[in-house]
CSV table of C-alpha atoms and ligand atoms in Angstrom, one decimal:
chain,number,residue,atom,x,y,z
F,1,MET,CA,255.5,110.9,-27.9
F,2,GLN,CA,252.4,109.2,-28.8
F,3,ARG,CA,248.9,110.3,-30.3
F,4,PHE,CA,245.6,110.5,-28.7
F,5,PHE,CA,242.1,111.1,-29.9
F,6,ALA,CA,239.5,112.4,-27.2
F,7,PRO,CA,236.2,112.0,-27.6
F,8,CYS,CA,233.7,114.2,-25.9
F,9,PRO,CA,229.7,115.5,-26.0
F,10,ARG,CA,229.6,118.1,-29.1
F,11,GLY,CA,230.6,121.5,-28.1
F,12,LEU,CA,232.3,121.3,-25.1
F,13,GLU,CA,235.8,120.9,-27.4
F,14,ALA,CA,237.5,123.9,-26.3
F,15,VAL,CA,236.2,123.1,-22.9
F,16,LEU,CA,238.2,119.6,-22.9
F,17,ALA,CA,241.1,121.4,-25.1
F,18,GLY,CA,241.5,123.3,-22.0
F,19,GLU,CA,241.9,120.0,-19.5
F,20,LEU,CA,244.4,118.6,-21.8
F,21,ALA,CA,246.3,121.7,-22.0
F,22,GLU,CA,246.4,122.3,-18.4
F,23,LEU,CA,247.3,118.1,-18.1
F,24,GLY,CA,250.5,118.4,-20.0
F,25,ALA,CA,248.9,117.4,-23.6
F,26,ALA,CA,250.7,118.7,-26.6
F,27,ASP,CA,249.7,119.5,-30.0
F,28,ILE,CA,246.7,120.0,-29.4
F,29,VAL,CA,243.4,119.6,-32.3
F,30,ALA,CA,240.2,120.0,-31.3
F,31,ALA,CA,237.8,118.8,-34.1
F,32,GLU,CA,234.2,118.5,-33.6
F,33,GLY,CA,233.0,115.8,-31.1
F,34,GLY,CA,236.4,115.7,-29.5
F,35,VAL,CA,240.0,116.6,-29.1
F,36,GLY,CA,243.1,115.2,-30.5
F,37,PHE,CA,246.2,115.3,-29.2
F,38,SER,CA,250.1,114.0,-27.9
F,39,GLY,CA,252.1,113.1,-25.3
F,40,ALA,CA,254.2,110.6,-23.1
F,41,MET,CA,250.9,107.7,-22.5
F,42,SER,CA,251.6,108.8,-18.4
F,43,VAL,CA,249.0,111.8,-19.6
F,44,ALA,CA,246.2,109.7,-21.3
F,45,TYR,CA,246.2,108.0,-17.8
F,46,ALA,CA,246.0,111.1,-16.0
F,47,ALA,CA,243.6,112.2,-18.3
F,48,ASN,CA,241.7,109.1,-17.8
F,49,LEU,CA,242.2,109.9,-14.4
F,50,HIS,CA,241.1,114.0,-14.3
F,51,SER,CA,239.5,114.3,-17.6
F,52,ARG,CA,235.6,115.6,-16.6
F,53,ILE,CA,234.8,116.3,-20.3
F,54,ALA,CA,236.0,113.7,-22.9
F,55,SER,CA,234.4,110.2,-23.1
F,56,ARG,CA,237.3,108.4,-23.8
F,57,VAL,CA,240.9,108.5,-24.1
F,58,LEU,CA,241.8,107.1,-27.8
F,59,TRP,CA,245.4,105.4,-28.3
F,60,GLN,CA,246.4,105.9,-32.2
F,61,VAL,CA,247.9,102.8,-33.1
F,62,GLY,CA,247.5,102.6,-36.9
F,63,SER,CA,246.9,104.0,-40.1
F,64,GLY,CA,246.5,103.7,-44.0
F,65,HIS,CA,245.0,104.5,-46.9
F,66,TYR,CA,242.6,101.9,-48.0
F,67,ARG,CA,239.9,101.8,-51.0
F,68,SER,CA,238.2,98.3,-50.2
F,69,GLU,CA,237.2,96.4,-47.4
F,70,GLU,CA,240.6,94.3,-48.0
F,71,ASP,CA,242.9,97.1,-48.3
F,72,VAL,CA,242.1,98.0,-44.0
F,73,TYR,CA,241.8,94.2,-43.2
F,74,ARG,CA,245.5,94.0,-44.6
F,75,GLY,CA,246.5,97.6,-42.7
F,76,VAL,CA,245.5,96.0,-39.5
F,77,ASN,CA,246.7,92.5,-40.1
F,78,ALA,CA,250.5,94.1,-40.5
F,79,LEU,CA,250.0,95.6,-36.4
F,80,ASP,CA,252.1,93.9,-34.6
F,81,TRP,CA,248.8,93.3,-32.5
F,82,PRO,CA,250.8,90.8,-29.5
F,83,GLN,CA,252.9,93.3,-28.7
F,84,LEU,CA,249.4,95.8,-27.5
F,85,PHE,CA,247.8,93.1,-25.9
F,86,ASP,CA,247.3,89.6,-24.0
F,87,GLY,CA,245.4,87.1,-26.8
F,88,THR,CA,243.7,85.0,-24.5
F,89,LEU,CA,241.5,89.0,-24.0
F,90,THR,CA,238.4,89.4,-25.5
F,91,ILE,CA,237.1,91.8,-28.1
F,92,ARG,CA,235.5,94.3,-29.4
F,93,VAL,CA,235.5,95.8,-32.9
F,94,ASN,CA,234.1,99.9,-33.2
F,95,VAL,CA,233.7,101.3,-36.7
F,96,ALA,CA,233.2,105.0,-36.8
F,97,ALA,CA,232.4,106.2,-40.7
F,98,VAL,CA,233.0,109.2,-42.5
F,99,ARG,CA,232.2,110.1,-46.0
F,100,SER,CA,233.5,106.0,-46.4
F,101,PRO,CA,233.1,104.2,-50.0
F,102,LEU,CA,232.2,101.0,-48.2
F,103,ASN,CA,229.0,99.3,-48.4
F,104,SER,CA,228.7,98.1,-44.5
F,105,LEU,CA,229.7,99.0,-41.5
F,106,ASP,CA,228.6,95.9,-40.2
F,107,PHE,CA,230.5,94.0,-42.1
F,108,ILE,CA,234.4,96.1,-42.4
F,109,THR,CA,233.4,95.3,-38.6
F,110,LEU,CA,233.9,91.9,-39.0
F,111,ARG,CA,236.8,91.7,-41.6
F,112,ILE,CA,238.3,94.3,-38.5
F,113,LYS,CA,237.9,91.6,-36.4
F,114,ASP,CA,238.8,88.8,-38.0
F,115,ALA,CA,241.4,91.1,-39.1
F,116,VAL,CA,242.8,91.1,-35.3
F,117,CYS,CA,242.4,87.3,-34.9
F,118,ASP,CA,244.4,85.9,-37.8
F,119,LYS,CA,247.5,88.1,-36.7
F,120,PHE,CA,247.2,86.4,-32.8
F,121,ARG,CA,246.3,82.9,-34.3
F,122,THR,CA,249.3,83.0,-36.3
F,123,GLN,CA,251.6,84.3,-34.8
F,124,THR,CA,250.8,82.9,-30.8
F,125,GLY,CA,248.1,80.0,-31.5
F,126,VAL,CA,245.6,82.2,-29.6
F,127,ARG,CA,243.1,84.1,-30.5
F,128,PRO,CA,241.6,86.8,-28.7
F,129,SER,CA,237.2,85.8,-28.4
F,130,VAL,CA,234.3,88.7,-29.4
F,131,ASP,CA,232.7,90.3,-25.8
F,132,THR,CA,230.7,93.2,-27.0
F,133,ALA,CA,228.5,93.6,-24.2
F,134,GLN,CA,232.2,93.8,-21.7
F,135,PRO,CA,235.1,94.1,-23.6
F,136,GLU,CA,238.6,93.9,-21.9
F,137,VAL,CA,240.1,95.4,-24.5
F,138,ARG,CA,237.9,97.9,-27.5
F,139,ILE,CA,239.5,98.4,-30.6
F,140,HIS,CA,238.4,101.9,-32.2
F,141,ALA,CA,238.9,102.0,-36.6
F,142,PHE,CA,237.8,105.8,-37.3
F,143,LEU,CA,236.7,105.1,-41.4
F,144,GLU,CA,237.4,108.7,-43.7
F,145,THR,CA,237.3,108.7,-47.5
F,146,GLU,CA,240.5,107.4,-48.1
F,147,ARG,CA,242.4,107.2,-44.8
F,148,PHE,CA,241.8,104.6,-41.6
F,149,THR,CA,243.0,105.2,-38.2
F,150,LEU,CA,243.0,102.5,-35.6
F,151,TYR,CA,242.8,103.1,-32.1
F,152,LEU,CA,243.1,101.4,-29.0
F,153,ASP,CA,240.8,102.6,-25.9
F,154,THR,CA,242.2,103.6,-23.1
F,155,SER,CA,239.2,103.4,-20.8
F,156,GLY,CA,237.4,100.8,-20.8
F,157,GLU,CA,234.0,102.1,-19.8
F,158,PRO,CA,233.0,105.0,-21.0
F,159,LEU,CA,234.6,108.2,-19.0
F,160,PHE,CA,231.0,109.6,-17.7
F,161,LYS,CA,230.4,106.3,-15.8
F,162,ARG,CA,232.5,107.7,-12.4
F,163,GLY,CA,232.1,104.6,-11.0
F,164,ALA,CA,229.8,105.5,-8.1
F,165,ARG,CA,226.7,103.2,-8.2
F,166,GLN,CA,224.1,105.3,-9.9
F,167,MET,CA,220.5,105.1,-9.7
F,168,THR,CA,219.0,107.5,-12.8
F,169,GLY,CA,215.2,109.3,-12.8
F,170,GLU,CA,213.9,110.7,-15.9
F,171,ALA,CA,216.1,112.2,-18.7
F,172,PRO,CA,219.3,112.0,-16.2
F,173,LEU,CA,222.0,114.3,-17.7
F,174,ARG,CA,226.1,112.4,-18.6
F,175,GLU,CA,228.0,113.6,-16.1
F,176,ASN,CA,230.5,115.0,-18.4
F,177,LEU,CA,228.2,117.2,-20.3
F,178,ALA,CA,227.2,118.6,-16.6
F,179,ALA,CA,230.5,119.1,-15.4
F,180,GLY,CA,230.7,120.8,-19.3
F,181,ILE,CA,227.8,123.3,-18.2
F,182,LEU,CA,229.2,123.9,-14.6
F,183,LYS,CA,232.2,125.1,-16.4
F,184,LEU,CA,230.7,127.1,-19.5
F,185,SER,CA,229.4,128.9,-16.8
F,186,GLY,CA,232.2,129.1,-14.6
F,187,TRP,CA,230.9,128.4,-11.5
F,188,THR,CA,234.1,127.8,-9.0
F,189,PRO,CA,233.9,126.5,-5.3
F,190,ASP,CA,234.0,129.1,-3.9
F,191,LEU,CA,230.5,130.7,-5.3
F,192,PRO,CA,227.4,129.3,-4.4
F,193,LEU,CA,225.4,126.6,-6.5
F,194,LEU,CA,221.6,125.8,-7.1
F,195,ASP,CA,220.3,122.8,-8.8
F,196,PRO,CA,216.1,123.2,-8.8
F,197,MET,CA,215.5,120.8,-10.3
F,198,CYS,CA,218.3,118.3,-9.6
F,199,GLY,CA,216.5,115.1,-10.4
F,200,SER,CA,219.2,112.2,-10.0
F,201,GLY,CA,221.5,115.2,-8.9
F,202,THR,CA,224.1,115.1,-11.4
F,203,PHE,CA,225.0,118.4,-11.0
F,204,LEU,CA,225.3,118.9,-7.5
F,205,ILE,CA,227.3,114.9,-7.4
F,206,GLU,CA,230.8,117.2,-9.9
F,207,ALA,CA,230.1,119.9,-8.1
F,208,LEU,CA,231.1,118.4,-5.2
F,209,GLN,CA,233.8,116.8,-6.7
F,210,ILE,CA,235.4,119.7,-7.6
F,211,ALA,CA,235.2,121.4,-3.9
F,212,HIS,CA,236.5,118.3,-2.5
F,213,GLY,CA,239.5,117.9,-5.2
F,214,ILE,CA,238.0,114.0,-6.3
F,215,ALA,CA,239.6,113.2,-9.4
F,216,PRO,CA,236.2,111.9,-11.4
F,217,GLY,CA,238.1,108.5,-12.3
F,218,ALA,CA,238.8,108.1,-8.9
F,219,LYS,CA,236.5,105.1,-7.8
F,220,ARG,CA,236.9,102.9,-11.5
F,221,ASP,CA,239.2,101.6,-13.6
F,222,PHE,CA,241.2,101.9,-16.9
F,223,ALA,CA,241.4,99.7,-19.9
F,224,PHE,CA,244.9,100.4,-20.6
F,225,GLU,CA,245.8,98.3,-16.5
F,226,LYS,CA,244.9,95.6,-19.2
F,227,LEU,CA,247.7,96.2,-21.9
F,228,ARG,CA,250.6,95.3,-22.5
F,229,GLY,CA,253.6,97.4,-20.9
F,230,PHE,CA,251.5,98.7,-17.8
F,231,ASP,CA,253.1,101.1,-16.2
F,232,ALA,CA,252.2,100.7,-12.7
F,233,THR,CA,254.4,102.1,-10.8
F,234,GLY,CA,253.5,105.5,-12.9
F,235,TRP,CA,249.8,105.1,-12.6
F,236,ASP,CA,250.2,104.2,-8.9
F,237,ARG,CA,252.0,108.2,-8.5
F,238,ILE,CA,249.6,109.8,-11.1
F,239,LYS,CA,246.7,108.4,-8.7
F,240,ALA,CA,248.9,109.6,-5.1
F,241,GLN,CA,249.5,112.8,-6.6
F,242,ALA,CA,245.9,113.5,-7.2
F,243,GLU,CA,244.8,112.0,-3.7
F,244,ALA,CA,247.4,114.4,-1.9
F,245,GLN,CA,245.9,117.0,-3.9
F,246,PRO,CA,244.3,120.3,-1.3
F,247,ALA,CA,240.5,120.5,-1.4
F,248,PRO,CA,239.2,123.9,-2.9
F,249,ASN,CA,236.5,124.7,-0.6
F,250,PRO,CA,235.5,121.7,1.7
F,251,THR,CA,232.1,123.4,3.0
F,252,PRO,CA,230.9,124.4,-0.3
F,253,ALA,CA,227.5,125.5,-0.2
F,254,ILE,CA,225.8,123.3,-2.8
F,255,PHE,CA,222.1,122.9,-3.3
F,256,GLY,CA,219.3,121.1,-4.8
F,257,SER,CA,215.7,121.0,-4.9
F,258,ASP,CA,213.4,119.0,-7.1
F,259,LEU,CA,209.2,119.2,-7.3
F,260,TYR,CA,209.7,115.4,-6.7
F,261,GLY,CA,210.5,113.0,-3.6
F,262,GLU,CA,210.9,110.8,-6.0
F,263,SER,CA,213.7,112.5,-8.0
F,264,LEU,CA,215.3,113.4,-4.5
F,265,LYS,CA,215.8,109.5,-3.1
F,266,LEU,CA,217.1,109.1,-6.0
F,267,ALA,CA,219.3,112.6,-5.4
F,268,ARG,CA,219.9,111.1,-1.7
F,269,VAL,CA,220.9,107.5,-2.4
F,270,ASN,CA,223.5,109.4,-6.4
F,271,LEU,CA,225.1,111.8,-3.5
F,272,ALA,CA,225.4,108.6,-0.4
F,273,ALA,CA,227.0,106.2,-3.4
F,274,ALA,CA,229.8,110.0,-4.4
F,275,GLY,CA,230.4,109.7,-0.9
F,276,PHE,CA,228.8,113.5,-0.7
F,277,ALA,CA,225.5,111.7,2.3
F,278,ASP,CA,224.1,115.2,3.9
F,279,ALA,CA,226.6,117.2,2.2
F,280,ALA,CA,224.6,119.3,-0.2
F,281,PRO,CA,221.3,120.5,1.5
F,282,LEU,CA,218.6,118.9,-0.7
F,283,LYS,CA,215.1,120.0,-0.2
F,284,GLN,CA,211.7,119.2,-1.6
F,285,ALA,CA,209.7,122.3,-3.4
F,286,ASN,CA,208.9,123.4,-7.3
F,287,ILE,CA,210.7,125.2,-8.6
F,288,LEU,CA,208.6,128.5,-8.6
F,289,GLU,CA,208.2,128.6,-5.3
F,290,ILE,CA,211.8,128.9,-4.0
F,291,SER,CA,214.4,131.4,-2.5
F,292,ALA,CA,217.6,132.1,-2.9
F,293,PRO,CA,220.0,130.5,-1.0
F,294,GLY,CA,222.4,133.4,-0.1
F,295,ALA,CA,223.0,137.4,-2.2
F,296,GLN,CA,224.8,135.6,-5.1
F,297,GLY,CA,225.5,133.3,-6.9
F,298,VAL,CA,224.8,130.3,-10.2
F,299,LEU,CA,221.6,128.5,-10.5
F,300,VAL,CA,222.0,125.8,-13.3
F,301,ALA,CA,218.9,124.1,-14.1
F,302,ASN,CA,217.9,121.6,-16.9
F,303,PRO,CA,214.2,121.2,-17.5
F,304,PRO,CA,212.5,118.8,-18.3
F,305,TYR,CA,212.6,118.9,-22.0
F,306,GLY,CA,208.5,119.1,-23.5
F,307,VAL,CA,208.3,115.6,-26.6
F,308,ARG,CA,204.4,115.8,-26.5
F,309,LEU,CA,202.2,118.8,-28.2
F,310,GLY,CA,200.0,118.8,-24.2
F,311,GLU,CA,203.5,118.8,-22.6
F,312,GLN,CA,205.5,121.8,-25.1
F,313,ASP,CA,201.7,124.2,-24.2
F,314,GLU,CA,202.5,122.9,-20.5
F,315,LEU,CA,205.9,124.3,-20.9
F,316,ALA,CA,205.3,127.9,-23.1
F,317,ALA,CA,203.2,128.6,-19.5
F,318,PHE,CA,205.5,127.0,-17.3
F,319,TYR,CA,208.8,129.5,-18.6
F,320,PRO,CA,207.7,133.2,-17.9
F,321,GLN,CA,206.7,131.9,-14.1
F,322,VAL,CA,210.7,130.3,-13.5
F,323,GLY,CA,210.9,134.3,-15.6
F,324,ASP,CA,209.3,135.8,-12.9
F,325,VAL,CA,210.7,133.9,-10.0
F,326,LEU,CA,214.4,134.4,-11.5
F,327,LYS,CA,213.8,138.7,-11.6
F,328,LYS,CA,212.0,138.7,-8.2
F,329,LYS,CA,214.1,136.1,-6.1
F,330,PHE,CA,217.7,135.6,-7.9
F,331,ALA,CA,218.4,139.8,-8.3
F,332,GLY,CA,222.6,138.9,-7.8
F,333,TRP,CA,223.3,135.9,-9.3
F,334,ARG,CA,223.4,134.3,-12.5
F,335,ALA,CA,222.0,131.5,-14.1
F,336,TYR,CA,222.0,128.6,-16.8
F,337,VAL,CA,219.7,127.3,-18.6
F,338,PHE,CA,220.6,123.7,-20.5
F,339,THR,CA,217.4,122.7,-22.5
F,340,ALA,CA,216.8,121.7,-26.1
F,341,ASP,CA,213.2,124.0,-26.4
F,342,MET,CA,214.2,126.9,-28.2
F,343,ARG,CA,211.4,129.2,-28.0
F,344,LEU,CA,212.2,129.2,-23.8
F,345,PRO,CA,214.5,132.5,-24.3
F,346,LYS,CA,211.8,134.7,-25.5
F,347,LEU,CA,209.0,132.6,-22.9
F,348,ILE,CA,211.2,133.5,-20.5
F,349,GLY,CA,210.9,137.1,-20.6
F,350,LEU,CA,214.6,137.3,-20.6
F,351,SER,CA,217.4,137.9,-22.6
F,352,PRO,CA,220.5,135.9,-22.5
F,353,SER,CA,223.8,137.7,-22.0
F,354,LYS,CA,224.8,134.5,-24.1
F,355,ARG,CA,223.7,130.9,-25.5
F,356,THR,CA,226.1,128.2,-25.9
F,357,PRO,CA,224.9,125.4,-28.6
F,358,LEU,CA,225.7,122.1,-27.0
F,359,TYR,CA,224.6,118.5,-27.6
F,360,ASN,CA,222.9,116.2,-25.4
F,361,GLY,CA,224.0,113.2,-28.1
F,362,ALA,CA,222.1,113.9,-30.9
F,363,LEU,CA,219.9,116.4,-29.9
F,364,GLU,CA,221.1,120.1,-30.1
F,365,CYS,CA,220.8,122.3,-27.3
F,366,ARG,CA,221.5,125.4,-25.7
F,367,LEU,CA,222.5,126.7,-22.8
F,368,TYR,CA,221.0,130.1,-21.5
F,369,GLU,CA,223.0,132.2,-19.2
F,370,PHE,CA,221.0,135.3,-17.6
F,371,LYS,CA,222.5,137.6,-15.2
F,372,MET,CA,219.9,138.4,-13.0
F,373,VAL,CA,220.5,142.9,-12.4
F,374,SER,CA,221.0,143.1,-8.2
F,375,GLY,CA,218.1,145.4,-6.8
F,376,ALA,CA,220.4,148.3,-6.3
F,377,MET,CA,222.0,147.8,-9.6
F,378,ARG,CA,218.0,148.1,-11.6
F,379,ARG,CA,217.9,151.1,-9.6
F,380,GLU,CA,221.2,152.7,-10.3
F,381,LYS,CA,220.2,151.4,-14.1
F,382,ARG,CA,216.7,153.8,-14.0
F,383,GLU,CA,218.4,156.3,-12.0
F,384,GLY,CA,221.4,156.7,-14.5
M,401,LIG,C1,215.6,116.6,-16.9
M,401,LIG,S1,215.3,115.9,-15.8
M,401,LIG,C2,216.6,117.1,-14.5
M,401,LIG,C3,217.5,116.0,-14.4
M,401,LIG,C4,218.9,116.0,-13.6
M,401,LIG,N1,219.5,117.7,-14.8
M,401,LIG,C5,219.8,114.8,-13.6
M,401,LIG,O1,220.8,114.9,-13.8
M,401,LIG,O2,218.7,114.1,-13.2
M,401,LIG,C6,214.3,117.7,-15.0
M,401,LIG,C7,213.8,117.5,-13.5
M,401,LIG,O3,213.0,118.8,-12.9
M,401,LIG,C8,212.1,118.6,-12.0
M,401,LIG,N2,211.1,119.1,-12.5
M,401,LIG,C9,209.7,119.3,-13.0
M,401,LIG,N3,208.9,120.7,-12.9
M,401,LIG,C10,209.7,120.8,-12.2
M,401,LIG,C11,209.6,122.1,-10.9
M,401,LIG,N4,208.1,122.7,-11.4
M,401,LIG,N5,210.0,122.7,-10.2
M,401,LIG,C12,211.5,121.8,-9.3
M,401,LIG,N6,211.3,121.0,-10.8
M,401,LIG,C13,210.8,120.3,-11.5
M,401,LIG,C14,212.1,116.9,-12.4
M,401,LIG,O4,210.9,116.1,-11.6
M,401,LIG,C15,213.3,116.4,-13.0
M,401,LIG,O5,213.9,115.9,-11.7
């Protein structure tokens, strides 16, 4: 059994814990910003391939107590790094700290790097070189008040990079945040889905992959493939099983629209790169002028977030109109609006049935759920 930690966007820890449980993880502990779990190395392989929510999967390779930089140096240097990866690979060290007594994170990062490289030099005569842009091996250190924990990153590029080429427009959502929002919406591939402000198409692509049973990591490589002890046969088996998964719905009803042709162009390029050219109808339309593509379904939207004062005023005038459209045209639907604008529920004129705090990077946001009552139900309520 090995111990792992998978960081994720804050607010999605419980969703990630559920995903990891389905993948066979044990001793699951949700923390702020990620989830710890235990399992065989094969569970980490599967989490890299299948998790839509994790940003990375970190493998715990050591830990210890410390008071000074030198304590950390000694603890890192004591680990048998040459047994973990080859000294010809390039490395990068990342340090995160919570209430650490050390003065400089830059300095301790350097000392950890030295401790690893010194170990290689004395034991093998070869030392890894540093590549901060595209390292082959990433070492993460987490410093608390008196404890340090060392991890090897089994993912490499963060997992929200799904592998297909992505062109990004205005404020695109990270794929794992979009996937988390879809999960929280309760959308399933048998339901129609509409993103009326689709931008570069992040929600659409995540939903199409889910409906077609395509693992999020199917088109990319992972750092664990370069580590010593990599079980190529086991990995091939996990990938083959993923490819053999049946599609939950090969003909899902997924729709996107956006006010701007430029955004739609991006969405088209991204859908095609993900292998979904023409799999979702895309339409240039103002959200204020659209109709529901069905009697019921799930609407997800990530409206623009106004930073400047003028934009704030424009949005204050825009939200009530969006509320009217939802009331008049989307009876029978559930709508999920993801925004950092806490004024939204008041201005939209609908009371949210749920509000989930979520972070987009450091930005505190909310996912608001609005259940649009169907015309018939509204009548029944009035009559009742
Ligand atoms: C924050 S971005 C959405 C980003 C998207 N979720 C993604 O991941 O790429 C907001 C989008 O709303 C679109 N938009 C702004 N006003 C709109 C309107 N009135 N009707 C439809 N779309 C609109 C913008 O063109 C932009 O693409």
